[in-house]
PDB file of C-alpha atoms in Angstrom:
ATOM      1  CA  MET A   1     131.462 121.219  87.977  1.00  0.00           C
ATOM      2  CA  GLU A   2     134.775 120.553  86.349  1.00  0.00           C
ATOM      3  CA  ILE A   3     137.714 122.589  87.616  1.00  0.00           C
ATOM      4  CA  ARG A   4     140.862 123.156  85.604  1.00  0.00           C
ATOM      5  CA  PHE A   5     144.203 124.299  86.879  1.00  0.00           C
ATOM      6  CA  LEU A   6     146.320 125.966  84.204  1.00  0.00           C
ATOM      7  CA  ILE A   7     149.944 126.404  85.146  1.00  0.00           C
ATOM      8  CA  LEU A   8     151.645 128.994  82.967  1.00  0.00           C
ATOM      9  CA  ALA A   9     155.370 128.529  83.201  1.00  0.00           C
ATOM     10  CA  LEU A  10     156.352 131.583  81.263  1.00  0.00           C
ATOM     11  CA  GLY A  11     158.821 130.853  78.537  1.00  0.00           C
ATOM     12  CA  VAL A  12     159.023 127.251  79.610  1.00  0.00           C
ATOM     13  CA  GLN A  13     156.830 124.223  79.097  1.00  0.00           C
ATOM     14  CA  CYS A  14     153.185 124.274  80.246  1.00  0.00           C
ATOM     15  CA  ALA A  15     151.724 121.664  82.520  1.00  0.00           C
ATOM     16  CA  THR A  16     147.977 121.358  82.784  1.00  0.00           C
ATOM     17  CA  ALA A  17     145.947 119.441  85.346  1.00  0.00           C
ATOM     18  CA  PHE A  18     142.160 119.283  85.520  1.00  0.00           C
ATOM     19  CA  THR A  19     139.580 117.344  87.409  1.00  0.00           C
ATOM     20  CA  ARG A  20     137.326 115.057  85.460  1.00  0.00           C
ATOM     21  CA  GLN A  21     133.695 114.518  86.575  1.00  0.00           C
ATOM     22  CA  ALA A  22     130.702 114.646  84.290  1.00  0.00           C
ATOM     23  CA  PRO A  23     131.691 114.141  80.604  1.00  0.00           C
ATOM     24  CA  SER A  24     129.130 116.783  79.653  1.00  0.00           C
ATOM     25  CA  SER A  25     131.061 119.408  81.552  1.00  0.00           C
ATOM     26  CA  ARG A  26     132.785 121.221  78.709  1.00  0.00           C
ATOM     27  CA  ARG A  27     132.757 124.828  80.019  1.00  0.00           C
ATOM     28  CA  PRO A  28     134.673 124.610  83.274  1.00  0.00           C
ATOM     29  CA  ARG A  29     135.716 127.355  85.552  1.00  0.00           C
ATOM     30  CA  GLN A  30     139.429 127.979  85.058  1.00  0.00           C
ATOM     31  CA  ILE A  31     141.929 128.648  87.830  1.00  0.00           C
ATOM     32  CA  ALA A  32     145.269 129.797  86.494  1.00  0.00           C
ATOM     33  CA  LEU A  33     148.531 129.586  88.410  1.00  0.00           C
ATOM     34  CA  GLN A  34     151.146 131.918  87.011  1.00  0.00           C
ATOM     35  CA  GLN A  35     154.774 131.792  88.093  1.00  0.00           C
ATOM     36  CA  GLY A  36     156.580 134.903  89.198  1.00  0.00           C
ATOM     37  CA  ALA A  37     159.754 136.441  87.919  1.00  0.00           C
ATOM     38  CA  ASN A  38     162.233 135.209  90.570  1.00  0.00           C
ATOM     39  CA  GLY A  39     161.302 131.488  90.914  1.00  0.00           C
ATOM     40  CA  ASP A  40     163.021 128.328  90.056  1.00  0.00           C
ATOM     41  CA  ASP A  41     161.374 128.336  86.633  1.00  0.00           C
ATOM     42  CA  SER A  42     162.139 131.886  85.597  1.00  0.00           C
ATOM     43  CA  SER A  43     159.485 133.541  83.515  1.00  0.00           C
ATOM     44  CA  SER A  44     159.372 135.832  80.547  1.00  0.00           C
ATOM     45  CA  THR A  45     156.473 135.360  78.119  1.00  0.00           C
ATOM     46  CA  THR A  46     153.108 133.641  78.368  1.00  0.00           C
ATOM     47  CA  THR A  47     152.246 130.204  76.958  1.00  0.00           C
ATOM     48  CA  ALA A  48     149.012 129.211  75.285  1.00  0.00           C
ATOM     49  CA  THR A  49     145.934 128.233  77.261  1.00  0.00           C
ATOM     50  CA  PRO A  50     144.355 124.738  77.100  1.00  0.00           C
ATOM     51  CA  SER A  51     141.684 125.995  74.728  1.00  0.00           C
ATOM     52  CA  SER A  52     144.254 127.209  72.177  1.00  0.00           C
ATOM     53  CA  GLN A  53     144.478 125.280  68.929  1.00  0.00           C
ATOM     54  CA  SER A  54     147.430 123.867  67.021  1.00  0.00           C
ATOM     55  CA  THR A  55     149.493 120.789  67.728  1.00  0.00           C
ATOM     56  CA  ARG A  56     152.625 122.300  66.344  1.00  0.00           C
ATOM     57  CA  ILE A  57     154.446 125.608  66.792  1.00  0.00           C
ATOM     58  CA  THR A  58     154.671 127.168  63.361  1.00  0.00           C
ATOM     59  CA  GLY A  59     158.132 128.530  64.198  1.00  0.00           C
ATOM     60  CA  GLU A  60     158.730 131.218  61.534  1.00  0.00           C
ATOM     61  CA  THR A  61     156.118 133.658  62.552  1.00  0.00           C
ATOM     62  CA  LEU A  62     156.698 133.121  66.265  1.00  0.00           C
ATOM     63  CA  ALA A  63     160.473 133.421  65.866  1.00  0.00           C
ATOM     64  CA  ASP A  64     160.290 136.465  63.663  1.00  0.00           C
ATOM     65  CA  ARG A  65     158.084 138.262  66.088  1.00  0.00           C
ATOM     66  CA  THR A  66     159.864 137.360  69.326  1.00  0.00           C
ATOM     67  CA  ARG A  67     163.535 136.772  68.645  1.00  0.00           C
ATOM     68  CA  PRO A  68     164.433 140.493  68.260  1.00  0.00           C
ATOM     69  CA  ASP A  69     163.061 141.037  71.812  1.00  0.00           C
ATOM     70  CA  PHE A  70     165.833 138.827  73.279  1.00  0.00           C
ATOM     71  CA  GLU A  71     169.155 140.619  73.058  1.00  0.00           C
ATOM     72  CA  ILE A  72     171.038 137.556  74.197  1.00  0.00           C
ATOM     73  CA  LEU A  73     169.832 135.701  71.125  1.00  0.00           C
ATOM     74  CA  GLN A  74     171.589 138.243  68.890  1.00  0.00           C
ATOM     75  CA  ARG A  75     175.004 137.089  69.993  1.00  0.00           C
ATOM     76  CA  THR A  76     177.029 134.386  68.187  1.00  0.00           C
ATOM     77  CA  VAL A  77     178.704 131.284  69.657  1.00  0.00           C
ATOM     78  CA  THR A  78     181.285 128.633  68.746  1.00  0.00           C
ATOM     79  CA  ASP A  79     183.038 130.115  65.749  1.00  0.00           C
ATOM     80  CA  LYS A  80     181.518 133.596  66.358  1.00  0.00           C
ATOM     81  CA  LYS A  81     179.399 133.058  63.288  1.00  0.00           C
ATOM     82  CA  ARG A  82     176.652 130.824  64.521  1.00  0.00           C
ATOM     83  CA  PRO A  83     173.580 132.503  66.107  1.00  0.00           C
ATOM     84  CA  LEU A  84     172.827 131.368  69.601  1.00  0.00           C
ATOM     85  CA  ILE A  85     170.063 128.704  69.839  1.00  0.00           C
ATOM     86  CA  TYR A  86     168.960 128.243  73.406  1.00  0.00           C
ATOM     87  CA  LEU A  87     167.158 125.043  74.453  1.00  0.00           C
ATOM     88  CA  ASP A  88     167.486 125.057  78.240  1.00  0.00           C
ATOM     89  CA  SER A  89     164.354 127.095  79.069  1.00  0.00           C
ATOM     90  CA  GLY A  90     163.181 124.317  81.378  1.00  0.00           C
ATOM     91  CA  ALA A  91     165.994 125.332  83.753  1.00  0.00           C
ATOM     92  CA  THR A  92     166.259 129.079  83.104  1.00  0.00           C
ATOM     93  CA  SER A  93     164.295 131.014  80.534  1.00  0.00           C
ATOM     94  CA  GLN A  94     165.783 134.031  78.801  1.00  0.00           C
ATOM     95  CA  LYS A  95     164.159 137.383  79.405  1.00  0.00           C
ATOM     96  CA  PRO A  96     162.875 139.707  76.591  1.00  0.00           C
ATOM     97  CA  LYS A  97     163.888 143.358  76.694  1.00  0.00           C
ATOM     98  CA  GLN A  98     160.417 144.349  77.847  1.00  0.00           C
ATOM     99  CA  VAL A  99     160.818 142.298  81.057  1.00  0.00           C
ATOM    100  CA  ILE A 100     164.337 143.498  81.652  1.00  0.00           C
ATOM    101  CA  GLU A 101     163.257 147.133  81.200  1.00  0.00           C
ATOM    102  CA  ALA A 102     160.280 146.684  83.477  1.00  0.00           C
ATOM    103  CA  LEU A 103     162.421 145.184  86.216  1.00  0.00           C
ATOM    104  CA  ASP A 104     165.058 147.862  85.794  1.00  0.00           C
ATOM    105  CA  ASN A 105     162.370 150.521  86.068  1.00  0.00           C
ATOM    106  CA  TYR A 106     160.942 148.842  89.188  1.00  0.00           C
ATOM    107  CA  TYR A 107     164.308 148.749  91.000  1.00  0.00           C
ATOM    108  CA  ARG A 108     165.089 152.336  89.976  1.00  0.00           C
ATOM    109  CA  THR A 109     161.758 153.984  90.762  1.00  0.00           C
ATOM    110  CA  CYS A 110     159.479 151.947  93.168  1.00  0.00           C
ATOM    111  CA  ASN A 111     161.472 149.079  94.768  1.00  0.00           C
ATOM    112  CA  SER A 112     159.381 148.146  97.803  1.00  0.00           C
ATOM    113  CA  ASN A 113     157.302 145.391  99.419  1.00  0.00           C
ATOM    114  CA  VAL A 114     154.067 144.521  97.689  1.00  0.00           C
ATOM    115  CA  HIS A 115     150.863 144.384  99.880  1.00  0.00           C
ATOM    116  CA  ARG A 116     152.878 145.167 103.018  1.00  0.00           C
ATOM    117  CA  GLY A 117     153.238 148.880 103.232  1.00  0.00           C
ATOM    118  CA  ALA A 118     151.222 152.076 103.237  1.00  0.00           C
ATOM    119  CA  HIS A 119     153.907 154.410 101.987  1.00  0.00           C
ATOM    120  CA  THR A 120     154.167 155.728  98.429  1.00  0.00           C
ATOM    121  CA  LEU A 121     156.673 153.192  97.051  1.00  0.00           C
ATOM    122  CA  SER A 122     154.761 150.224  98.427  1.00  0.00           C
ATOM    123  CA  ARG A 123     151.484 151.479  97.033  1.00  0.00           C
ATOM    124  CA  GLU A 124     153.072 151.984  93.546  1.00  0.00           C
ATOM    125  CA  ALA A 125     154.694 148.530  93.657  1.00  0.00           C
ATOM    126  CA  THR A 126     151.422 146.971  94.685  1.00  0.00           C
ATOM    127  CA  ALA A 127     149.516 148.734  91.931  1.00  0.00           C
ATOM    128  CA  GLY A 128     152.017 147.484  89.284  1.00  0.00           C
ATOM    129  CA  TYR A 129     151.871 143.970  90.648  1.00  0.00           C
ATOM    130  CA  GLU A 130     148.049 143.840  90.564  1.00  0.00           C
ATOM    131  CA  ALA A 131     147.941 145.469  87.125  1.00  0.00           C
ATOM    132  CA  SER A 132     149.937 142.562  85.839  1.00  0.00           C
ATOM    133  CA  ARG A 133     147.324 140.196  87.315  1.00  0.00           C
ATOM    134  CA  ASP A 134     144.588 142.018  85.363  1.00  0.00           C
ATOM    135  CA  LYS A 135     146.607 141.703  82.133  1.00  0.00           C
ATOM    136  CA  VAL A 136     147.075 137.945  82.704  1.00  0.00           C
ATOM    137  CA  THR A 137     143.399 137.595  83.414  1.00  0.00           C
ATOM    138  CA  VAL A 138     142.461 139.068  80.068  1.00  0.00           C
ATOM    139  CA  PHE A 139     145.193 137.204  78.200  1.00  0.00           C
ATOM    140  CA  ILE A 140     144.133 133.719  79.314  1.00  0.00           C
ATOM    141  CA  GLY A 141     140.438 134.465  79.346  1.00  0.00           C
ATOM    142  CA  ALA A 142     139.890 133.839  83.072  1.00  0.00           C
ATOM    143  CA  SER A 143     136.492 134.650  84.532  1.00  0.00           C
ATOM    144  CA  SER A 144     137.918 137.007  87.168  1.00  0.00           C
ATOM    145  CA  ARG A 145     141.246 138.244  88.484  1.00  0.00           C
ATOM    146  CA  GLU A 146     140.754 136.184  91.617  1.00  0.00           C
ATOM    147  CA  GLU A 147     141.447 133.085  89.495  1.00  0.00           C
ATOM    148  CA  VAL A 148     145.032 134.181  88.742  1.00  0.00           C
ATOM    149  CA  ILE A 149     147.496 133.150  91.435  1.00  0.00           C
ATOM    150  CA  PHE A 150     151.208 134.035  91.216  1.00  0.00           C
ATOM    151  CA  THR A 151     153.747 131.420  92.472  1.00  0.00           C
ATOM    152  CA  SER A 152     157.496 131.221  92.326  1.00  0.00           C
ATOM    153  CA  GLY A 153     157.451 128.686  89.475  1.00  0.00           C
ATOM    154  CA  ALA A 154     155.706 125.724  87.826  1.00  0.00           C
ATOM    155  CA  THR A 155     157.139 123.342  90.447  1.00  0.00           C
ATOM    156  CA  GLU A 156     155.605 125.253  93.311  1.00  0.00           C
ATOM    157  CA  ALA A 157     152.289 125.658  91.371  1.00  0.00           C
ATOM    158  CA  ILE A 158     151.975 121.898  90.897  1.00  0.00           C
ATOM    159  CA  ASN A 159     152.787 121.190  94.508  1.00  0.00           C
ATOM    160  CA  LEU A 160     150.218 123.760  95.548  1.00  0.00           C
ATOM    161  CA  ILE A 161     147.538 121.895  93.574  1.00  0.00           C
ATOM    162  CA  VAL A 162     148.697 118.488  94.941  1.00  0.00           C
ATOM    163  CA  GLN A 163     148.765 119.650  98.608  1.00  0.00           C
ATOM    164  CA  THR A 164     145.490 121.570  98.534  1.00  0.00           C
ATOM    165  CA  TYR A 165     143.007 120.216  95.963  1.00  0.00           C
ATOM    166  CA  GLY A 166     144.618 116.805  95.704  1.00  0.00           C
ATOM    167  CA  ARG A 167     145.029 116.236  99.416  1.00  0.00           C
ATOM    168  CA  SER A 168     141.431 117.217 100.135  1.00  0.00           C
ATOM    169  CA  GLN A 169     139.708 115.537  97.208  1.00  0.00           C
ATOM    170  CA  LEU A 170     141.579 112.268  96.410  1.00  0.00           C
ATOM    171  CA  GLY A 171     140.928 108.899  98.074  1.00  0.00           C
ATOM    172  CA  PRO A 172     141.509 105.147  97.633  1.00  0.00           C
ATOM    173  CA  ASP A 173     138.974 104.749  94.844  1.00  0.00           C
ATOM    174  CA  ASP A 174     140.263 107.604  92.694  1.00  0.00           C
ATOM    175  CA  GLU A 175     142.741 107.655  89.827  1.00  0.00           C
ATOM    176  CA  VAL A 176     145.194 110.266  88.564  1.00  0.00           C
ATOM    177  CA  VAL A 177     146.319 110.088  84.915  1.00  0.00           C
ATOM    178  CA  LEU A 178     149.714 111.439  83.969  1.00  0.00           C
ATOM    179  CA  THR A 179     152.017 110.864  80.950  1.00  0.00           C
ATOM    180  CA  VAL A 180     155.357 109.096  80.743  1.00  0.00           C
ATOM    181  CA  ALA A 181     156.794 112.281  79.305  1.00  0.00           C
ATOM    182  CA  GLU A 182     156.221 114.402  82.428  1.00  0.00           C
ATOM    183  CA  HIS A 183     158.882 116.216  84.335  1.00  0.00           C
ATOM    184  CA  HIS A 184     159.537 114.893  87.865  1.00  0.00           C
ATOM    185  CA  ALA A 185     157.805 118.039  89.201  1.00  0.00           C
ATOM    186  CA  ASN A 186     154.522 116.671  87.780  1.00  0.00           C
ATOM    187  CA  PHE A 187     155.099 113.125  88.978  1.00  0.00           C
ATOM    188  CA  VAL A 188     156.879 112.963  92.349  1.00  0.00           C
ATOM    189  CA  PRO A 189     154.321 115.098  94.256  1.00  0.00           C
ATOM    190  CA  TRP A 190     151.469 112.850  93.021  1.00  0.00           C
ATOM    191  CA  GLN A 191     153.490 109.742  93.839  1.00  0.00           C
ATOM    192  CA  ILE A 192     154.131 110.869  97.427  1.00  0.00           C
ATOM    193  CA  LEU A 193     150.423 111.785  97.913  1.00  0.00           C
ATOM    194  CA  ALA A 194     149.312 108.452  96.386  1.00  0.00           C
ATOM    195  CA  GLU A 195     151.308 106.536  98.950  1.00  0.00           C
ATOM    196  CA  GLU A 196     149.474 108.459 101.678  1.00  0.00           C
ATOM    197  CA  LYS A 197     145.976 108.529 100.217  1.00  0.00           C
ATOM    198  CA  GLY A 198     145.909 105.242  98.314  1.00  0.00           C
ATOM    199  CA  PHE A 199     144.755 106.459  94.919  1.00  0.00           C
ATOM    200  CA  LYS A 200     146.156 104.961  91.670  1.00  0.00           C
ATOM    201  CA  ILE A 201     148.372 106.712  89.144  1.00  0.00           C
ATOM    202  CA  ARG A 202     148.008 105.601  85.497  1.00  0.00           C
ATOM    203  CA  PHE A 203     150.221 106.663  82.666  1.00  0.00           C
ATOM    204  CA  VAL A 204     149.697 107.633  79.026  1.00  0.00           C
ATOM    205  CA  LYS A 205     152.335 106.040  76.836  1.00  0.00           C
ATOM    206  CA  LEU A 206     154.141 107.374  73.794  1.00  0.00           C
ATOM    207  CA  ASP A 207     153.189 106.463  70.276  1.00  0.00           C
ATOM    208  CA  PRO A 208     156.511 105.869  68.404  1.00  0.00           C
ATOM    209  CA  GLU A 209     154.815 106.245  65.006  1.00  0.00           C
ATOM    210  CA  ILE A 210     153.817 109.859  65.627  1.00  0.00           C
ATOM    211  CA  GLY A 211     156.538 110.790  68.096  1.00  0.00           C
ATOM    212  CA  GLY A 212     154.055 111.930  70.674  1.00  0.00           C
ATOM    213  CA  LEU A 213     151.490 110.716  73.168  1.00  0.00           C
ATOM    214  CA  ASP A 214     149.188 107.834  72.343  1.00  0.00           C
ATOM    215  CA  LEU A 215     145.844 109.666  72.536  1.00  0.00           C
ATOM    216  CA  GLU A 216     143.756 106.539  71.929  1.00  0.00           C
ATOM    217  CA  GLN A 217     145.429 104.916  74.904  1.00  0.00           C
ATOM    218  CA  MET A 218     144.897 108.086  76.907  1.00  0.00           C
ATOM    219  CA  GLU A 219     141.172 108.102  76.261  1.00  0.00           C
ATOM    220  CA  SER A 220     140.945 104.434  77.304  1.00  0.00           C
ATOM    221  CA  LEU A 221     142.408 105.346  80.710  1.00  0.00           C
ATOM    222  CA  LEU A 222     139.692 107.902  81.487  1.00  0.00           C
ATOM    223  CA  ASN A 223     136.742 106.621  83.511  1.00  0.00           C
ATOM    224  CA  GLU A 224     134.417 107.573  86.336  1.00  0.00           C
ATOM    225  CA  ASN A 225     137.262 107.147  88.857  1.00  0.00           C
ATOM    226  CA  THR A 226     139.567 109.649  87.082  1.00  0.00           C
ATOM    227  CA  LYS A 227     139.823 112.786  89.185  1.00  0.00           C
ATOM    228  CA  ILE A 228     143.001 114.450  87.876  1.00  0.00           C
ATOM    229  CA  VAL A 229     144.625 114.458  84.441  1.00  0.00           C
ATOM    230  CA  GLY A 230     148.013 116.123  84.316  1.00  0.00           C
ATOM    231  CA  PHE A 231     150.152 116.787  81.230  1.00  0.00           C
ATOM    232  CA  GLN A 232     152.517 119.302  79.784  1.00  0.00           C
ATOM    233  CA  HIS A 233     151.758 121.364  76.676  1.00  0.00           C
ATOM    234  CA  VAL A 234     155.211 121.514  75.183  1.00  0.00           C
ATOM    235  CA  SER A 235     158.050 119.100  75.904  1.00  0.00           C
ATOM    236  CA  ASN A 236     161.542 120.536  75.460  1.00  0.00           C
ATOM    237  CA  VAL A 237     162.920 117.044  76.126  1.00  0.00           C
ATOM    238  CA  MET A 238     160.795 114.935  73.837  1.00  0.00           C
ATOM    239  CA  ALA A 239     160.464 117.742  71.191  1.00  0.00           C
ATOM    240  CA  PHE A 240     156.726 117.515  70.689  1.00  0.00           C
ATOM    241  CA  VAL A 241     153.756 119.792  71.242  1.00  0.00           C
ATOM    242  CA  ASN A 242     150.720 118.084  72.717  1.00  0.00           C
ATOM    243  CA  PRO A 243     147.298 118.704  71.037  1.00  0.00           C
ATOM    244  CA  VAL A 244     145.963 120.224  74.230  1.00  0.00           C
ATOM    245  CA  GLN A 245     142.540 121.139  72.881  1.00  0.00           C
ATOM    246  CA  ASP A 246     141.875 117.516  71.858  1.00  0.00           C
ATOM    247  CA  MET A 247     143.178 116.191  75.135  1.00  0.00           C
ATOM    248  CA  VAL A 248     141.054 118.533  77.290  1.00  0.00           C
ATOM    249  CA  ALA A 249     137.974 117.647  75.233  1.00  0.00           C
ATOM    250  CA  MET A 250     138.198 113.953  76.098  1.00  0.00           C
TER     251      MET A 250
END
């Protein structure tokens, strides 16, 4: 069975890692790791799943639908005439009004520990927390709500995969395939574990002609020893959107 880990860094770039076993395994069980609202990679809206199509963000439709939800993007900068264009979501993502209102309502009406109290406020907070898990389950098409795990951010989610699945499953004969465009969060943990376990890390290069990853070279790296393939969906550094569906199908 092929297992995929989908890390949804809300409002940020998406990193995907999946184990590769039998080439015929094309309907894997999905395990989604979703970051929380207060982590190092602050969250706001949900990114696409690996099965989603499109290698480019169409921009106009997406912007028209979502920009009004971000009050901060209505302000002007520089000469007070230019609309704010924010490109630092990898560090801190902006929050849409729906998230701000939900957090405001939480702090005003049911601020309490989740899963750790029997009183009314704690039960209400827990119910709201678990309801969000159900919504994410439906949104990403997970098989069950137990496949959705909340973490503080994409960095913690990747480290969780490395230190659990990676540590228990990888050995000297195995290979992990990453890309040269990855953030350190999706490189350093694998590098540290490779020094301990002895597996090899191989890298997908960039194709300067298309301004993205060299998919032919990527496919050539995949073999019977490949156990993990890790890559981001959208790069806010290299300014390209990876064709995730094609990459996962390899």
